[in-house]
C-alpha positions as a printed Julia matrix, in Angstrom:
533×3 Matrix{Float64}:
  27.64  -31.58   -9.93
  29.72  -29.02   -8.34
  29.23  -26.5   -11.18
  25.36  -27.27  -11.1
  25.39  -26.32   -7.6
  27.68  -22.99   -8.28
  24.32  -22.3   -11.23
  22.03  -22.52   -8.13
  23.96  -20.57   -5.94
  24.74  -18.14   -8.08
  20.86  -17.88   -8.62
  20.48  -17.68   -5.03
  22.61  -14.26   -4.87
  20.84  -13.02   -7.79
  18.0   -13.14   -6.33
  19.32  -11.99   -2.99
  20.84   -9.09   -4.52
  17.57   -8.04   -6.48
  15.91   -8.59   -3.22
  18.32   -6.02   -1.44
  18.3    -3.58   -4.29
  14.38   -3.65   -4.08
  13.89   -3.17   -0.46
  16.6    -0.36   -0.65
  14.68    1.39   -3.21
  11.12    0.7    -1.42
  12.49    2.57    1.69
  13.44    5.4    -0.23
  10.39    5.46   -1.84
   7.96    3.58   -0.73
   5.56    6.51    1.05
   5.81    8.32   -2.17
   4.55    5.64   -4.53
   1.08    6.04   -2.52
   0.96    9.94   -3.94
   2.73    9.58   -7.19
  -0.48    7.03   -7.88
  -3.1     9.38   -6.62
  -1.62   12.21   -8.86
  -0.65   10.26  -12.03
  -2.93    7.95  -13.07
  -5.89   10.48  -13.56
  -5.05    9.75  -17.6
  -4.23    6.32  -18.85
  -1.08    8.01  -20.78
   0.32    9.4   -17.43
  -0.03    6.08  -15.7
   1.36    4.09  -18.43
   4.45    6.63  -17.85
   4.51    6.77  -14.28
   4.71    2.61  -14.33
   7.77    2.55  -16.83
   9.64    5.19  -14.33
   8.62    3.81  -10.82
   9.16    0.4   -12.04
  12.56    1.04  -13.14
  13.76    3.5    -9.9
  12.27    1.26   -7.19
  12.74   -2.6    -9.16
  10.03   -3.88   -7.45
   6.62   -4.69   -9.53
   4.97   -6.03   -6.66
   5.16   -2.76   -4.97
   3.21   -1.28   -7.41
   0.65   -3.97   -7.65
  -0.16   -4.38   -3.84
  -0.37   -0.33   -3.82
  -2.63   -0.57   -6.85
  -4.79   -3.47   -5.25
  -5.11   -1.33   -2.56
  -6.33    1.92   -3.97
  -8.71   -0.35   -6.51
 -10.41   -1.98   -3.1
 -10.95    1.38   -1.92
 -12.87    2.72   -5.19
  -9.43    5.58   -5.78
  -8.65    3.9    -8.62
 -10.5     2.37  -11.56
  -9.11   -1.04  -13.54
  -8.85    0.76  -16.65
  -6.29    3.35  -14.76
  -4.56    0.01  -12.99
  -4.11   -1.56  -16.27
  -2.35    1.35  -17.79
   0.03    1.64  -14.91
   0.51   -2.43  -15.46
   1.87   -1.87  -19.26
   4.4     0.7   -17.98
   5.13   -1.43  -15.34
   5.84   -4.24  -18.24
   8.31   -2.07  -20.02
  10.39   -0.94  -16.03
  10.89   -4.63  -15.13
  13.04   -5.22  -18.47
  15.92   -2.53  -16.92
  17.16   -5.6   -14.99
  18.15   -7.34  -17.67
  19.49   -4.73  -19.1
  21.9    -4.07  -15.91
  22.55   -7.24  -15.64
  24.1    -7.3   -19.51
  26.84   -5.44  -18.29
  29.9    -7.45  -16.87
  31.48   -5.95  -14.04
  34.07   -8.62  -13.47
  35.7    -8.02   -9.86
  34.27   -4.53   -9.55
  31.24   -6.52   -7.53
  33.3    -7.15   -4.67
  33.76   -3.04   -4.64
  30.11   -2.86   -4.42
  29.5    -5.06   -1.73
  32.47   -4.02    0.78
  30.96   -0.39    0.02
  26.94   -1.13    0.3
  28.48   -3.27    3.64
  30.02   -0.23    5.19
  27.14    1.9     4.43
  24.42   -0.45    5.48
  26.26   -1.53    8.72
  28.4     1.11    9.76
  26.66    4.62    9.04
  24.4     5.51   11.86
  21.87    7.59    9.2
  19.08    5.86    8.01
  19.14    7.53    4.25
  22.8     6.31    4.24
  21.97    2.8     5.4
  19.23    2.54    2.42
  21.79    3.68   -0.22
  24.12    1.11    1.2
  21.4    -1.42    0.7
  21.17   -0.57   -2.67
  24.72   -0.57   -3.64
  25.12   -3.87   -1.77
  22.49   -5.15   -3.8
  23.95   -4.29   -6.75
  27.46   -6.09   -5.97
  25.55   -9.23   -4.87
  23.45   -9.11   -8.31
  26.44   -9.15  -10.16
  28.33  -11.16   -8.17
  25.87  -14.23   -8.71
  26.1   -13.41  -12.13
  29.45  -13.96  -12.11
  29.15  -17.37  -10.72
  26.46  -18.93  -13.14
  28.09  -17.31  -16.03
  31.25  -19.25  -15.16
  29.54  -22.5   -13.92
  27.72  -22.46  -17.17
  30.23  -22.6   -19.04
  31.09  -26.21  -17.46
  27.43  -27.52  -16.66
  26.5   -26.81  -20.9
  29.17  -29.08  -22.29
  27.23  -32.17  -20.86
  25.4   -33.67  -23.76
  22.1   -33.45  -22.35
  22.24  -29.88  -21.64
  23.9   -29.42  -24.85
  21.09  -30.98  -26.58
  18.33  -29.75  -24.62
  19.65  -26.06  -25.83
  19.84  -27.06  -28.93
  16.34  -28.18  -29.45
  15.21  -24.8   -28.28
  16.67  -23.19  -30.56
  15.22  -25.0   -33.25
  11.84  -25.01  -31.42
  10.45  -22.04  -30.7
   7.46  -23.73  -28.42
   9.48  -25.97  -26.91
  11.73  -22.74  -25.64
   8.37  -21.01  -24.71
   7.13  -23.89  -23.13
  10.83  -24.22  -21.05
  10.59  -20.7   -19.85
   7.27  -21.12  -18.81
   7.58  -24.03  -16.6
  10.86  -22.71  -15.18
   9.53  -19.46  -14.16
   6.33  -21.31  -12.82
   8.13  -23.13  -10.56
  11.27  -20.73   -9.57
   8.17  -18.22   -8.87
  10.38  -15.53   -9.84
  10.77  -13.85  -13.65
  13.89  -12.15  -12.86
  15.68  -15.46  -12.16
  14.79  -16.8   -15.05
  15.61  -13.75  -17.28
  19.31  -13.48  -14.99
  19.87  -16.75  -15.83
  19.05  -16.58  -19.56
  21.5   -13.4   -19.55
  24.28  -15.49  -17.64
  24.21  -18.04  -20.4
  24.46  -15.21  -22.96
  28.02  -14.21  -20.96
  28.81  -17.56  -21.33
  28.1   -17.65  -25.0
  26.23  -21.01  -24.11
  22.69  -20.79  -25.63
  21.63  -18.88  -29.12
  19.71  -15.93  -29.5
  16.86  -17.66  -30.91
  16.48  -20.18  -27.76
  16.83  -17.16  -24.98
  14.75  -14.85  -27.12
  11.98  -18.07  -26.57
  12.59  -18.51  -23.19
  12.09  -14.94  -22.69
   8.87  -15.14  -24.11
   7.86  -17.94  -22.13
   9.03  -16.67  -19.03
   6.87  -13.22  -19.71
   3.6   -15.62  -19.21
   5.2   -17.99  -16.1
   5.62  -14.8   -14.1
   1.83  -14.43  -14.09
   1.08  -17.66  -12.29
   2.35  -16.21   -9.11
   0.28  -13.04   -8.63
  -2.6   -15.36   -9.67
  -2.13  -18.06   -7.09
  -1.97  -15.11   -4.06
  -5.0   -13.64   -5.82
  -7.1   -16.51   -5.87
  -7.79  -16.03   -2.17
  -7.92  -12.32   -1.67
 -10.29   -9.59   -3.53
 -11.6    -9.2    -6.23
  -9.73   -6.58   -7.26
  -6.83   -8.63   -7.01
  -7.89  -11.33   -9.17
  -8.78   -8.82  -11.93
  -5.79   -7.24  -11.77
  -3.91  -10.74  -11.92
  -6.09  -11.75  -14.97
  -5.06   -8.27  -17.03
  -1.61   -9.19  -16.54
  -1.76  -12.44  -17.43
  -4.07  -11.4   -20.59
  -1.27   -8.54  -21.72
   1.71  -10.84  -21.85
  -0.13  -13.95  -23.41
  -1.67  -11.76  -25.84
   1.86  -10.34  -26.5
   3.38  -14.0   -26.98
   0.51  -14.93  -29.43
   1.38  -11.83  -31.52
   5.08  -12.31  -31.71
   5.24  -15.99  -32.29
   3.89  -15.88  -36.11
   6.99  -13.1   -36.5
   9.39  -14.81  -34.57
  12.23  -15.38  -37.0
  12.17  -11.65  -38.18
  12.13  -10.42  -34.51
  15.47  -12.36  -33.52
  16.53  -11.2   -37.02
  15.39   -7.62  -35.61
  16.99   -7.87  -32.09
  20.59   -9.07  -33.4
  21.48   -5.95  -35.5
  20.64   -4.04  -32.23
  23.97   -5.26  -30.72
  27.25   -7.07  -31.04
  27.2    -8.47  -27.73
  24.83  -11.88  -26.98
  23.8   -10.55  -23.39
  22.95   -6.86  -24.55
  21.03   -8.84  -27.1
  19.15  -10.61  -24.81
  18.34   -7.54  -22.83
  17.56   -5.86  -25.69
  14.76   -8.38  -26.89
  13.08   -8.67  -23.5
  12.75   -4.84  -23.99
  11.55   -4.43  -27.41
   9.12   -7.36  -26.76
   7.35   -5.18  -23.86
   7.39   -1.94  -25.28
   5.89   -3.16  -28.34
   3.51   -5.22  -26.85
   2.09   -2.38  -24.64
   2.2     0.08  -27.21
   0.22   -2.22  -29.25
  -2.23   -2.58  -26.4
  -2.51    0.64  -24.93
  -5.15    1.93  -27.16
  -7.58   -0.94  -26.15
  -7.24   -0.45  -22.27
 -10.73   -0.07  -21.72
 -11.82   -3.1   -23.74
  -9.24   -4.59  -21.99
 -11.02   -3.68  -18.38
 -14.48   -4.83  -19.76
 -12.89   -8.25  -20.64
 -11.25   -8.36  -17.36
 -14.63   -7.53  -15.72
 -16.58  -10.19  -17.69
 -13.99  -12.68  -17.07
 -14.32  -12.07  -12.97
 -18.16  -10.71  -12.38
 -19.42   -9.12   -9.84
 -20.96  -11.63   -6.84
 -24.23  -12.42   -7.22
 -25.11  -13.3    -4.24
 -25.0   -10.34   -1.63
 -21.71  -10.54    0.56
 -21.4    -8.53    3.84
 -19.08   -5.49    2.71
 -15.73   -5.37    4.19
 -15.34   -3.42    6.85
 -11.56   -1.87    6.64
 -10.92   -0.08    2.96
  -7.53    0.07    2.7
  -5.05   -1.98    5.07
  -5.01   -5.61    3.09
  -2.68   -8.54    4.08
  -0.58   -8.25    0.91
   0.91   -4.98    1.93
   2.63   -7.13    4.58
   5.32   -7.67    2.1
   6.11   -3.6     2.03
   5.97   -2.19    5.26
   5.8     1.2     3.89
   2.81    0.54    1.68
   1.26   -1.08    4.85
   1.98    1.77    7.47
   0.53    4.22    5.02
  -3.13    2.73    4.05
  -3.08    2.0     8.25
  -2.62    5.62    8.49
  -5.49    6.21    5.91
  -7.84    3.47    7.54
  -7.12    5.5    11.23
  -8.58    8.9     9.38
 -11.7     7.04    8.06
 -12.49    5.59   11.28
 -11.54    9.03   12.71
 -13.89   10.53   10.01
 -16.8     7.87   11.0
 -16.73    8.91   14.79
 -16.74   12.63   14.28
 -19.66   11.9    12.61
 -20.99   10.34   15.36
 -20.4    13.01   17.43
 -22.24   15.34   15.55
 -25.1    12.83   15.32
 -24.82   12.66   19.15
 -25.36   16.44   19.4
 -28.69   16.48   17.45
 -29.6    13.49   19.35
 -29.81   15.19   22.31
 -30.6    18.94   20.94
 -33.54   17.74   18.82
 -34.27   14.22   20.26
 -33.59   12.15   17.39
 -34.23    8.71   17.68
 -32.88    7.77   14.39
 -29.45    9.56   15.18
 -29.23    7.2    18.48
 -29.68    4.46   16.84
 -27.3     5.47   14.13
 -24.33    6.24   16.65
 -25.47    2.8    18.59
 -25.25    0.72   15.47
 -21.94    2.27   14.2
 -19.79    2.16   17.35
 -20.86   -1.77   17.67
 -21.06   -2.55   13.93
 -17.95   -0.35   12.61
 -16.11    0.99   15.38
 -15.19   -1.59   17.35
 -14.62   -4.47   14.97
 -12.12   -1.84   12.81
 -10.52   -0.95   15.64
  -9.85   -4.68   16.2
  -9.03   -5.34   12.9
  -6.6    -2.16   12.33
  -4.75   -3.17   15.8
  -4.38   -7.14   14.57
  -3.22   -5.43   11.2
  -0.52   -3.63   13.18
   0.45   -6.22   15.5
   0.81   -8.56   12.59
   3.38   -6.16   10.9
   5.3    -5.26   13.75
   6.34   -9.31   13.48
   8.02   -7.85   10.42
  11.69   -6.89    9.94
  10.89   -3.49   10.3
  13.5    -0.32   10.78
  13.47    1.75   13.93
  11.59    4.78   12.35
   8.79    1.81   11.06
   8.65    0.74   14.41
   7.84    4.0    15.99
   5.17    4.71   13.39
   3.49    1.52   14.25
   3.45    2.16   18.16
   2.24    5.58   17.27
  -0.88    3.98   15.17
  -1.63    1.94   18.36
  -1.83    4.55   20.38
  -4.02    6.63   18.28
  -6.24    3.88   17.86
  -6.91    3.58   21.59
  -7.61    7.44   21.0
 -10.14    7.1    18.42
 -11.7     4.19   19.72
 -12.29    6.11   22.98
 -13.82    8.97   21.04
 -16.37    6.52   19.83
 -17.25    5.18   23.24
 -17.7     8.73   24.25
 -20.22    9.39   21.49
 -21.75    6.12   22.45
 -22.36    7.44   26.09
 -23.72   10.71   24.76
 -26.26    8.68   22.49
 -27.36    6.87   25.27
 -27.96    9.73   27.76
 -29.81   11.35   24.94
 -32.11    8.37   24.92
 -32.36    8.95   28.64
 -33.87   12.6    27.99
 -36.49   11.0    25.61
 -37.52    8.24   27.85
 -37.79    9.85   31.1
 -38.92   13.36   29.35
 -36.21   15.68   31.03
 -36.28   18.92   30.33
 -33.43   21.31   29.75
 -33.18   24.97   30.12
 -32.78   27.24   26.62
 -29.3    28.2    28.44
 -28.06   24.7    28.92
 -29.32   23.62   25.46
 -27.35   26.51   24.17
 -23.98   25.52   26.19
 -23.96   22.11   25.02
 -24.52   23.11   21.28
 -21.69   25.09   21.86
 -19.63   22.83   23.44
 -20.31   19.54   21.46
 -19.61   22.05   18.01
 -16.25   23.22   19.6
 -15.29   19.74   20.47
 -16.19   18.81   16.93
 -14.02   21.34   15.43
 -10.95   20.41   17.36
 -11.43   16.49   16.78
 -11.86   17.43   12.73
  -8.67   19.89   12.86
  -6.81   17.31   14.7
  -7.97   14.39   11.86
  -7.05   16.89    9.15
  -3.26   17.19   10.94
  -3.15   13.48   11.21
  -4.33   13.04    7.47
  -1.53   15.64    6.12
   1.34   15.23    8.62
   0.76   19.12    9.24
   2.22   20.11   12.34
   0.9    23.89   12.29
  -2.59   22.57   12.12
  -1.79   19.75   14.53
  -0.88   23.07   16.96
  -4.02   24.51   15.75
  -6.09   21.37   17.5
  -3.76   21.97   20.75
  -4.94   25.72   20.77
  -8.57   24.8    20.21
  -8.49   22.09   22.9
  -7.33   25.13   25.39
  -9.91   27.25   24.29
 -12.6    24.38   25.23
 -11.26   24.3    28.59
 -12.26   27.73   29.04
 -15.85   27.37   27.46
 -15.94   24.37   29.6
 -15.46   26.25   32.74
 -18.17   28.68   31.66
 -20.32   26.42   30.78
 -19.57   24.58   34.81
 -20.15   28.0    36.51
 -23.5    28.66   34.2
 -24.79   25.63   35.33
 -24.3    26.09   38.96
 -26.24   29.2    39.41
 -29.11   27.63   37.52
 -29.21   24.66   40.29
 -28.69   27.43   42.67
 -31.75   29.35   41.47
 -33.77   26.36   41.36
 -33.85   26.28   37.29
 -31.98   23.41   36.71
 -33.8    19.92   37.43
 -31.68   16.78   39.19
 -32.42   14.78   36.34
 -31.15   17.34   33.63
 -28.14   17.94   36.33
 -26.99   14.41   35.95
 -27.49   14.2    32.21
 -25.52   17.69   31.57
 -22.92   16.95   33.57
 -21.9    13.57   32.07
 -22.45   15.27   28.59
 -20.04   18.41   29.64
 -17.35   15.71   30.92
 -17.57   13.58   27.7
 -17.01   16.09   25.52
 -13.93   17.37   27.76
 -12.72   13.79   27.27
 -13.06   13.97   23.34
 -11.44   17.07   23.36
  -8.65   15.96   25.16
  -8.37   12.84   22.94
  -8.67   15.72   19.79
  -5.47   16.89   21.55
  -3.58   13.41   22.15
  -3.83   13.63   18.0
  -2.53   16.97   17.74
   0.39   16.24   20.37
   1.25   12.82   18.11
   1.44   14.51   14.9
   4.08   17.24   16.27
   5.78   14.78   18.07
   6.38   12.25   14.84
């Protein structure tokens, strides 16, 4: 009983080590994954190569999957491109087996000690991330040592020994065992680590190990499918594509199982390395075979998960998704993109308000009012709730600071939307009461409105690109606006004194100028935020 618990404890340490390793790599590369995906997936071959490299480096297929689903939902990535990345991802995940096939012995304790020192006692965040990676390696190998030592005793049990012998004789029993075990523990890494640990202890044959790995390749898809069932259509399609890739690979390999085992046996004299090589060779061959049929596979997935015939309300948010909470770097990146999208809509509302006032455009007025109530307010609420939920996660100090930055910027952007609504309502009053403005007043409104719009767009672009120079330019434009505002007020006072401007026009004109000044101030807030962060 003790040795069985030791196997479970070793597996838990192994998974904890993989998680720490993955978390450290995600903190170092999480924000760049979004950029790399945008640049590297325009062609399937580049996407597959990216999938191999990225998954091998960060040891997190979930990071790629979550990011890809977000891009598909936002129509920034096609399903074909995502499938190309998935095929590369299948190869990249095999690095875990290659790593754990090394028998490092007591060196794992050195990794643990060094990683703990770096992650806990070094003040710089970058070194802490490296410490987390090294600590993950150490704990991972410690778990492997515990499992391999305990398995030598556990497999002496007649029941376990007969079970392993059955899998060595019956391929389908091994595949079924790998499938069921992986579906239960919801981790192919755990099953792969366990099989390699059995190889280190020489308590399993190569045919039985390969059969279990083939089953684990199918079982690993169950986790993603169960999670995707309650999420978007893009999530379900991505999960179905992954299942089709892995099931097809297993079905193709089963008729050639014995020749495949013979091929793997000559790649190394060590059983753990043979098991790791089998995992790698299987995924490489399957990806190479299926790569020419990416388009056909995407069409099959779309047929299996069709578009809904019933008309459903469109999703207001385009980038944020609850699956991103697992990876804070991606969640923050997508939240910033959602905020910029919101800002662009409020900038359009500002321009429509200008046309509404100058051209007495009723349709422009209605467009602004509809977008304020039907888009800006609910998206701000959704984005603010998303950040509040993210703040409850285990975030670094820098990530917490970025969350509070986004919350402050949401307030600025939402306020711009409110001000454009006030301006549209003022234009509506002008039409209803037939208020007449002088040509000079209309020219001042046009000039100030265009300047405020330019300032606001400059600030939004600075936010999108995290460009401090452009942010300073936005702040300079805000100072220029203040001078134009004073000139327009003085000109307005002269027109009042000369009797050119009516009292009704005076009220609407002053209200418009104040709203434009506040919009310019909010643009300045965006620029200052980019410079400080």
